[in-house]
Coordinates of C-alpha atoms and ligand atoms in Angstrom, one line a residue:
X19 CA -5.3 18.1 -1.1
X20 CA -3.1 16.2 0.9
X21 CA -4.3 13.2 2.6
X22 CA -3.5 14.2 6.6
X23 CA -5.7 17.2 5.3
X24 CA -8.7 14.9 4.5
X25 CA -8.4 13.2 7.6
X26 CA -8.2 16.7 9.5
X27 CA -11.8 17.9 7.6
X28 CA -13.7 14.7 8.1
X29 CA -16.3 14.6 10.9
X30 CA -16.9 11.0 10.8
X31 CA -15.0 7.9 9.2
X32 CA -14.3 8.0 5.5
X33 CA -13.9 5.3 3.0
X34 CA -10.8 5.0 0.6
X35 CA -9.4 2.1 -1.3
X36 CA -6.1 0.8 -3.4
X37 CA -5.6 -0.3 -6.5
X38 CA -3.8 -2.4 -8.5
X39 CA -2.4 -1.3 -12.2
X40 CA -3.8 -3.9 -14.4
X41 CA -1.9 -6.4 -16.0
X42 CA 0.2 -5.5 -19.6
X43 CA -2.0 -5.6 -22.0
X44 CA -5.5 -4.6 -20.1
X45 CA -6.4 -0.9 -20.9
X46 CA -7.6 1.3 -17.9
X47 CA -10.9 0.7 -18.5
X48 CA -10.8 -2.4 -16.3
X49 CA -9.3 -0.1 -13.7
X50 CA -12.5 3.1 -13.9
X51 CA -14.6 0.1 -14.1
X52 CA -14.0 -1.1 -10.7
X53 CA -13.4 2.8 -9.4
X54 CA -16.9 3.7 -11.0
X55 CA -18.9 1.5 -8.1
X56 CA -16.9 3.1 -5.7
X57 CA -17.2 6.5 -6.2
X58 CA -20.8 6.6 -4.6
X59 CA -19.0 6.0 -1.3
X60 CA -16.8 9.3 -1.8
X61 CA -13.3 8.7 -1.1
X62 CA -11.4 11.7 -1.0
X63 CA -8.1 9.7 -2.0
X64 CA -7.5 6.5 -3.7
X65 CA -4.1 4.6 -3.6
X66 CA -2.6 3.3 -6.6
X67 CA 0.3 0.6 -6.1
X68 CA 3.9 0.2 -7.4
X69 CA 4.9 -3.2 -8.8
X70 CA 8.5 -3.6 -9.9
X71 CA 10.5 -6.1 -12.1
X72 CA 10.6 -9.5 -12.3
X73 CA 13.1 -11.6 -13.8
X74 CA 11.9 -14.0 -16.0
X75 CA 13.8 -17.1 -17.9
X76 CA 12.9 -17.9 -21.2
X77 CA 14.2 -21.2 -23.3
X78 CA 16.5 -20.3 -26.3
X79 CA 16.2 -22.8 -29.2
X80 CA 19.9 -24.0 -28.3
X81 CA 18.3 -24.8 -24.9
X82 CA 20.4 -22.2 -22.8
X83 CA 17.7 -19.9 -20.6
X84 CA 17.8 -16.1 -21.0
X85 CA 17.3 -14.2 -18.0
X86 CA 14.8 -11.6 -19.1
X87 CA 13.6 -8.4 -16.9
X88 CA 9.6 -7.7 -17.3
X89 CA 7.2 -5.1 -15.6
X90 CA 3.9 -7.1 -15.4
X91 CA 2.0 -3.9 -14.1
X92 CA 3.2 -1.0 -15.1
X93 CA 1.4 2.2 -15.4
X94 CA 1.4 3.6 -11.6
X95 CA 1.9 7.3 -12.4
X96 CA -0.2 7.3 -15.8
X97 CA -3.2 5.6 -13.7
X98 CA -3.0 8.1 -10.9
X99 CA -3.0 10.8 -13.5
X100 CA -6.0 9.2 -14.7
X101 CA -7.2 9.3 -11.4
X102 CA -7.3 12.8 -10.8
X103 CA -8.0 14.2 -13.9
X104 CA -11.8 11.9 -14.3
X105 CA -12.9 12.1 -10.8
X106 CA -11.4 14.8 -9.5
X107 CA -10.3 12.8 -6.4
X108 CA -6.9 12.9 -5.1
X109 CA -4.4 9.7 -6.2
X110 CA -1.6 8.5 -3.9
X111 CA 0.7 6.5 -6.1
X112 CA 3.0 4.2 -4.2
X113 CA 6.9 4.7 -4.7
X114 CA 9.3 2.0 -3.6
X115 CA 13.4 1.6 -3.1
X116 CA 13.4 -1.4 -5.0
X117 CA 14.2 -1.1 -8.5
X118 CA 14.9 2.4 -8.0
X119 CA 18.1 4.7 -7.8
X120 CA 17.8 7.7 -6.4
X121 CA 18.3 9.2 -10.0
X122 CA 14.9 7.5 -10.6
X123 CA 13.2 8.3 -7.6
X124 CA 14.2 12.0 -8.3
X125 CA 12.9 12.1 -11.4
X126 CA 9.7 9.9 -10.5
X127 CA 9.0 12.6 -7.8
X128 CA 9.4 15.5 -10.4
X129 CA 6.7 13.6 -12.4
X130 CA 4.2 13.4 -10.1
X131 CA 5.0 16.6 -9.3
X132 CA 4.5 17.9 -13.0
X133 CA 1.2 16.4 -12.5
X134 CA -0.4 18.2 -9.8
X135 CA 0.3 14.5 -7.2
X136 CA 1.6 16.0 -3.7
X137 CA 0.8 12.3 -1.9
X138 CA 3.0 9.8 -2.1
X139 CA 3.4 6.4 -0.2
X140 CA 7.1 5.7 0.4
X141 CA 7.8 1.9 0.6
X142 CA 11.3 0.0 0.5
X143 CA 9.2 -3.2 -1.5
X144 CA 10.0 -6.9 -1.4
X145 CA 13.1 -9.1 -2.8
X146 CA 12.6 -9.9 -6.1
X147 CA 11.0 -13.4 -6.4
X148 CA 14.0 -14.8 -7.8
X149 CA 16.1 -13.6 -4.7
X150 CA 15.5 -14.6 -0.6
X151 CA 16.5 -10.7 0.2
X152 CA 16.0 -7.7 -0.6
X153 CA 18.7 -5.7 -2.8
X154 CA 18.5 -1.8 -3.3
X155 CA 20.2 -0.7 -6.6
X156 CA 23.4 -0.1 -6.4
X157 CA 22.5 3.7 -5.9
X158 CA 19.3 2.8 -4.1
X159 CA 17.9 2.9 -0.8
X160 CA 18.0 0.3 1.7
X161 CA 15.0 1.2 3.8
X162 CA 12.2 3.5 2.9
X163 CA 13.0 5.7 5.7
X164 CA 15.9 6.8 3.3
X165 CA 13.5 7.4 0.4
X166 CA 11.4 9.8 3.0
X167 CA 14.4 11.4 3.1
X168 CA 15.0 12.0 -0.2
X169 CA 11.1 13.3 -0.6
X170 CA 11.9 15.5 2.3
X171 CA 14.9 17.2 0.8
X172 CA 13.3 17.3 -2.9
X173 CA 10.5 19.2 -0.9
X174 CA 13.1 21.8 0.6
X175 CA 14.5 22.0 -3.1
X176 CA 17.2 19.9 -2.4
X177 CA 18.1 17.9 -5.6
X178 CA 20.4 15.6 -6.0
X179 CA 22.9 17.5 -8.4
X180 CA 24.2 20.6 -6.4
X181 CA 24.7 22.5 -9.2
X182 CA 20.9 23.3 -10.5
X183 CA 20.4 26.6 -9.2
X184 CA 17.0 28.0 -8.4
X185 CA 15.2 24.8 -7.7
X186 CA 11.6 24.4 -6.6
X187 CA 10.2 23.0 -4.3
X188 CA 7.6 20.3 -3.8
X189 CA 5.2 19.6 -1.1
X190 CA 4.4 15.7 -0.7
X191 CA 2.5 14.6 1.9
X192 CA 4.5 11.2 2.7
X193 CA 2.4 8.0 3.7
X194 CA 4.4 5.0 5.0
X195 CA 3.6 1.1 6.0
X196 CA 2.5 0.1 9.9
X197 CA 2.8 -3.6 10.7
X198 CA 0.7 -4.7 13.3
X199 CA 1.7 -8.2 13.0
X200 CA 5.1 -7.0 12.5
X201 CA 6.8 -6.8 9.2
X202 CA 8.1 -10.5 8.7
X203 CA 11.8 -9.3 8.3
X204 CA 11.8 -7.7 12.1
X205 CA 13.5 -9.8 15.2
X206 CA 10.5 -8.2 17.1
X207 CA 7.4 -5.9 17.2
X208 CA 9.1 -3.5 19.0
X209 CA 12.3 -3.4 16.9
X210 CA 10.3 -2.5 13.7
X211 CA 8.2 0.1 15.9
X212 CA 11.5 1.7 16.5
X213 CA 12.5 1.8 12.6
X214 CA 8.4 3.3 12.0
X215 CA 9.3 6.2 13.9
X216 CA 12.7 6.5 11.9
X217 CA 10.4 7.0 9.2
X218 CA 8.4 9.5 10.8
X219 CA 11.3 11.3 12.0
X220 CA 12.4 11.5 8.7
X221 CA 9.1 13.3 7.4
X222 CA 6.4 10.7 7.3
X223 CA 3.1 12.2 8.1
X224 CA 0.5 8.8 8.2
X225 CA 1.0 5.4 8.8
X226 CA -1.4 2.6 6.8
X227 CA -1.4 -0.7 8.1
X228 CA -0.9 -3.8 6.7
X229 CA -4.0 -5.9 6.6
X230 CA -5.1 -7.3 9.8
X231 CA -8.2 -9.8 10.7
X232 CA -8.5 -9.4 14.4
X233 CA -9.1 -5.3 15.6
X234 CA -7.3 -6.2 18.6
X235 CA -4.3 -6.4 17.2
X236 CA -4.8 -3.1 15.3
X237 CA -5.7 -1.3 18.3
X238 CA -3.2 -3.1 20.6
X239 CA -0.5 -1.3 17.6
X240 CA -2.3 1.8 17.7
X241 CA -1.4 2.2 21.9
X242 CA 2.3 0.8 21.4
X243 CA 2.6 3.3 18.8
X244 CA 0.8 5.8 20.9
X245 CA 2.9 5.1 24.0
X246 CA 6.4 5.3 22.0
X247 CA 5.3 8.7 21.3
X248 CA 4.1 8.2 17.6
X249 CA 1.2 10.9 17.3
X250 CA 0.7 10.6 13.6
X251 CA -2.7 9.3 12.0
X252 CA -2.5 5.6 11.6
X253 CA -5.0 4.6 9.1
X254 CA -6.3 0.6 9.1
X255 CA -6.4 -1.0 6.1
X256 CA -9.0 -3.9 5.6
X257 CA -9.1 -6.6 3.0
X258 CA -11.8 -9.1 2.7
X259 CA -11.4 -12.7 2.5
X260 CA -13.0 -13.6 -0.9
X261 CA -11.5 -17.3 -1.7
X262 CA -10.1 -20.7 0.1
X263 CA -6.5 -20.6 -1.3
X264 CA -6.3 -17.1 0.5
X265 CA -6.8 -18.8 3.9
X266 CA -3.3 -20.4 3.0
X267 CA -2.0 -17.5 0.7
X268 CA -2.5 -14.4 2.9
X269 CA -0.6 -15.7 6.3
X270 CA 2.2 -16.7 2.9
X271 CA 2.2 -13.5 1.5
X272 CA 1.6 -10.8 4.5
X273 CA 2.4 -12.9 7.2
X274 CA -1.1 -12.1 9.3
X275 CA -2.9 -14.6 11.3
X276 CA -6.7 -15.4 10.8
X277 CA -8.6 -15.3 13.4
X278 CA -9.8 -19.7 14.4
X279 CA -13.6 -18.5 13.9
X280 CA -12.8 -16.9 10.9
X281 CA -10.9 -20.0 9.2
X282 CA -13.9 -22.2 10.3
X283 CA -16.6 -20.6 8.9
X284 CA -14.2 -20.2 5.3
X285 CA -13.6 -24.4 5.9
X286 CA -17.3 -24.9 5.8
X287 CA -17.9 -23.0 3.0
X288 CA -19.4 -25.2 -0.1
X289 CA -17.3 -23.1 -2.8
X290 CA -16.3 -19.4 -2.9
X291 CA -18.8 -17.8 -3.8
X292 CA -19.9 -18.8 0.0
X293 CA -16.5 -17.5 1.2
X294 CA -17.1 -14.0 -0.3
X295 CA -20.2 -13.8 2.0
X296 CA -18.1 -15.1 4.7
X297 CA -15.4 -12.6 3.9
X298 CA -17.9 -9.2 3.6
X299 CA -19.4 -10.3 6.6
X300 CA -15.9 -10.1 8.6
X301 CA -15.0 -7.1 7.2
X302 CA -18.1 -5.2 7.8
X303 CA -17.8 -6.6 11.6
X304 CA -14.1 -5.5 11.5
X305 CA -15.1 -2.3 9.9
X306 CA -18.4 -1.5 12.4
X307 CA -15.9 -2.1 15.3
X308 CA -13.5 0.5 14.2
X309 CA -15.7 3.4 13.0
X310 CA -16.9 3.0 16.7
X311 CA -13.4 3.4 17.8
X312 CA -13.4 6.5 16.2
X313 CA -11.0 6.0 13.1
X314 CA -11.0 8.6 11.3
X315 CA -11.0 6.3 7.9
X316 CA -11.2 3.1 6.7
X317 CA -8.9 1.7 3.8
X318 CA -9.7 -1.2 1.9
X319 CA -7.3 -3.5 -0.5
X320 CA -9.3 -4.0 -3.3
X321 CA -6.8 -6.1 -5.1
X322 CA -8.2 -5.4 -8.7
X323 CA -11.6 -6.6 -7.4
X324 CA -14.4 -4.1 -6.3
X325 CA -18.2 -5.9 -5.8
X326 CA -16.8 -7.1 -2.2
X327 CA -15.5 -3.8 -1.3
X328 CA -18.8 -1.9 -2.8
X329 CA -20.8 -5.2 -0.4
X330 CA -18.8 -4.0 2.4
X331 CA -19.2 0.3 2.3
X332 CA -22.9 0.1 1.4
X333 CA -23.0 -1.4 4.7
X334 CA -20.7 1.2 6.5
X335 CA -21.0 4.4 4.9
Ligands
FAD3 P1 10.9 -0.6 5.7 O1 10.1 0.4 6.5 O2 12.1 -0.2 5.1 O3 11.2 -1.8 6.7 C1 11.6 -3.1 6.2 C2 12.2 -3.9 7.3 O4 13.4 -3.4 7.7 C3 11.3 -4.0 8.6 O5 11.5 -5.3 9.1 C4 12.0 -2.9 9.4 O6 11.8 -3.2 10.8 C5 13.4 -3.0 9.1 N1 14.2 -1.8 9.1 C6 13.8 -0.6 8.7 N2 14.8 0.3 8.9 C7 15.9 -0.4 9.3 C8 17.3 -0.1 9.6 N3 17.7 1.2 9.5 N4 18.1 -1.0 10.0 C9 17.6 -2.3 10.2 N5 16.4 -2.7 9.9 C10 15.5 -1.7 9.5 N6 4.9 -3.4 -1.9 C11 5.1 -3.2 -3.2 O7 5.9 -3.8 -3.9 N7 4.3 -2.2 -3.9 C12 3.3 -1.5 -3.2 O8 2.6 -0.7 -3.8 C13 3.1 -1.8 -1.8 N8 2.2 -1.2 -1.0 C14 2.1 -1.4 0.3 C15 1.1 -0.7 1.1 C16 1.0 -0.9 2.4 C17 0.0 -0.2 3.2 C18 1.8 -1.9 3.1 C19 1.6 -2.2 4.5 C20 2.8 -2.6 2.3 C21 2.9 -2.4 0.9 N9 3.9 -3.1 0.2 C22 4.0 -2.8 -1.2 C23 4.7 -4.1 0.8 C24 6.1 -3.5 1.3 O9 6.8 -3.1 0.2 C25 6.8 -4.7 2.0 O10 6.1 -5.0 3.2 C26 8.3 -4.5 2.3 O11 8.8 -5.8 2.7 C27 8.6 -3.5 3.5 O12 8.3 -2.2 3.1 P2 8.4 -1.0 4.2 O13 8.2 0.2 3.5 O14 7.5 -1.3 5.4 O15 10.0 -1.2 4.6

């Protein structure tokens, strides 16, 4: 089932999480283990990320470095497979431009089409670490409002060489990112509101956010969005704070502000097991707040970790 259909049928919020594909070498147990604990609080979808290359130098015996190109967490599709063939719950793997040419995006789609997927979350992804910007492949996409495109035509049939005759079709329910802080690249809030509703113009049929620690600026996004005549379900996604370095690392990585109550009461904290309590309690204040405001769900980054998550919903749902 498609996800805007889940959020049509529910009567009152609903609970779904991401994933992360564990790192090369880990079987999948590590991934059912943390989806197990989570299954009590029914989500009807479950998002699995995309993580591309990273170029990595190794020293040669001569001394010279080799540039080498290595997938740390690979396994997207097969996970989601996984996914939906154990719990019978519907996977949204996340596609990105980066590292892809349409070629490979094509044939990705035709995958997870093969499979029985019809979600998808289109994403352009970040530079490689090695590089300040970000490069599509040479037959790539720039912006993931191309790559809706290109799931937009697949789903009229419309493949890439002209000459296949008597294509199918596919019918992928297409999720893309929402930054209520703004996405770092963008001059202004505004300006990346106008590329989201490129994307949605394109096909998009949901929006999830980027994690955000202050509802305000969620719902202040929400009426932005509303107002520049985006009527498309935009979902919030939550992530609790579970450790110090994150206070630091999150604002790094996602560019979000924390709230000044929140980083006081993480400051205080003796160690992190302390923060984690500081972190559920947040969440489930963030969480209480918006199930009142009548979102339809609520979508929590797991980031490989699921006793803070499962802390959170028992408290929720
Ligand atoms: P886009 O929508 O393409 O936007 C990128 C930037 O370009 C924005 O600043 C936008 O305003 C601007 N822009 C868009 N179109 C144009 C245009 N035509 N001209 C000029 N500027 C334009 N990353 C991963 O690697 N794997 C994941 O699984 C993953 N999952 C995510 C899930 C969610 C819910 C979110 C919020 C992010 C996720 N990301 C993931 C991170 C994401 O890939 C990065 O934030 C990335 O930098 C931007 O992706 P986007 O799809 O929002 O890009």
């Amino acid at each position: 089932m498609k996800v805007t259909e889940h959020l049509e049928n529910s009567k009152k919020t609903i609970f779904s999480f991401e994933i992360l594909p564990p790192l090369k070498g880990q079987n999948i147990q590590s991934i059912f283990d943390n989806i197990d604990s989570l299954m009590e609080f029914k989500p009807p979808f479950i998002d699995v990320t995309y993580h591309r290359e990273e170029y990595v130098y190794k020293e040669l015996d001569n001394g010279l470095l080799k540039k080498q190109v290595v997938k740390k967490r690979p396994g997207t599709v097969g996970i989601c497979a996984a996914i939906q063939n154990k719990y019978h719950v519907d996977a949204v793997p996340h596609i990105l431009c980066g590292g892809f040419t349409k070629e490979d995006t094509e044939n990705f789609l035709i995958d997870l089409d093969f499979l029985g997927i019809d979600n998808v979350m289109a994403l352009r992804g970040d530079a490689v670490k090695t590089e300040t910007y970000f490069k599509p492949e040479k037959e790539g996409h720039h912006y993931a409002s191309e790559l809706v495109t290109q799931i937009q035509e697949l789903n009229q049939g419309v493949y890439l060489d002209e000459e296949i005759q008597n294509t199918s079709e596919t019918d992928f329910c297409v999720g893309v990112a929402g930054y209520p802080e703004k996405h770092m690249e963008a001059p202004s809030l505004d300006s990346d509101i106008h590329f989201l509703k490129k994307k949605i113009a394109n096909g998009a049929s949901y929006i999830v956010t980027q994690m955000f620690y202050d509802n305000q600026k969620y719902f202040e996004f929400v009426e932005k969005c509303r107002a520049e005549g985006i009527t498309i379900p935009i979902i919030p996604g939550l992530k609790p704070i579970a450790t110090k370095k994150q206070l630091n690392l999150l604002p790094h990585r996602f560019h979000v502000d924390i709230p000044d109550t929140l980083i006081k009461e993480v400051i205080k904290c003796k160690d992190n097991k302390e923060v984690r309590e500081v972190g559920i309690e947040w969440c489930v204040n963030q969480s209480k707040e918006l199930q009142q405001a009548g979102v339809p769900i609520l979508h929590y980054y797991s980031m490989g970790k699921s006793d803070n998550i499962h802390a959170i919903a028992a408290q929720i749902f």
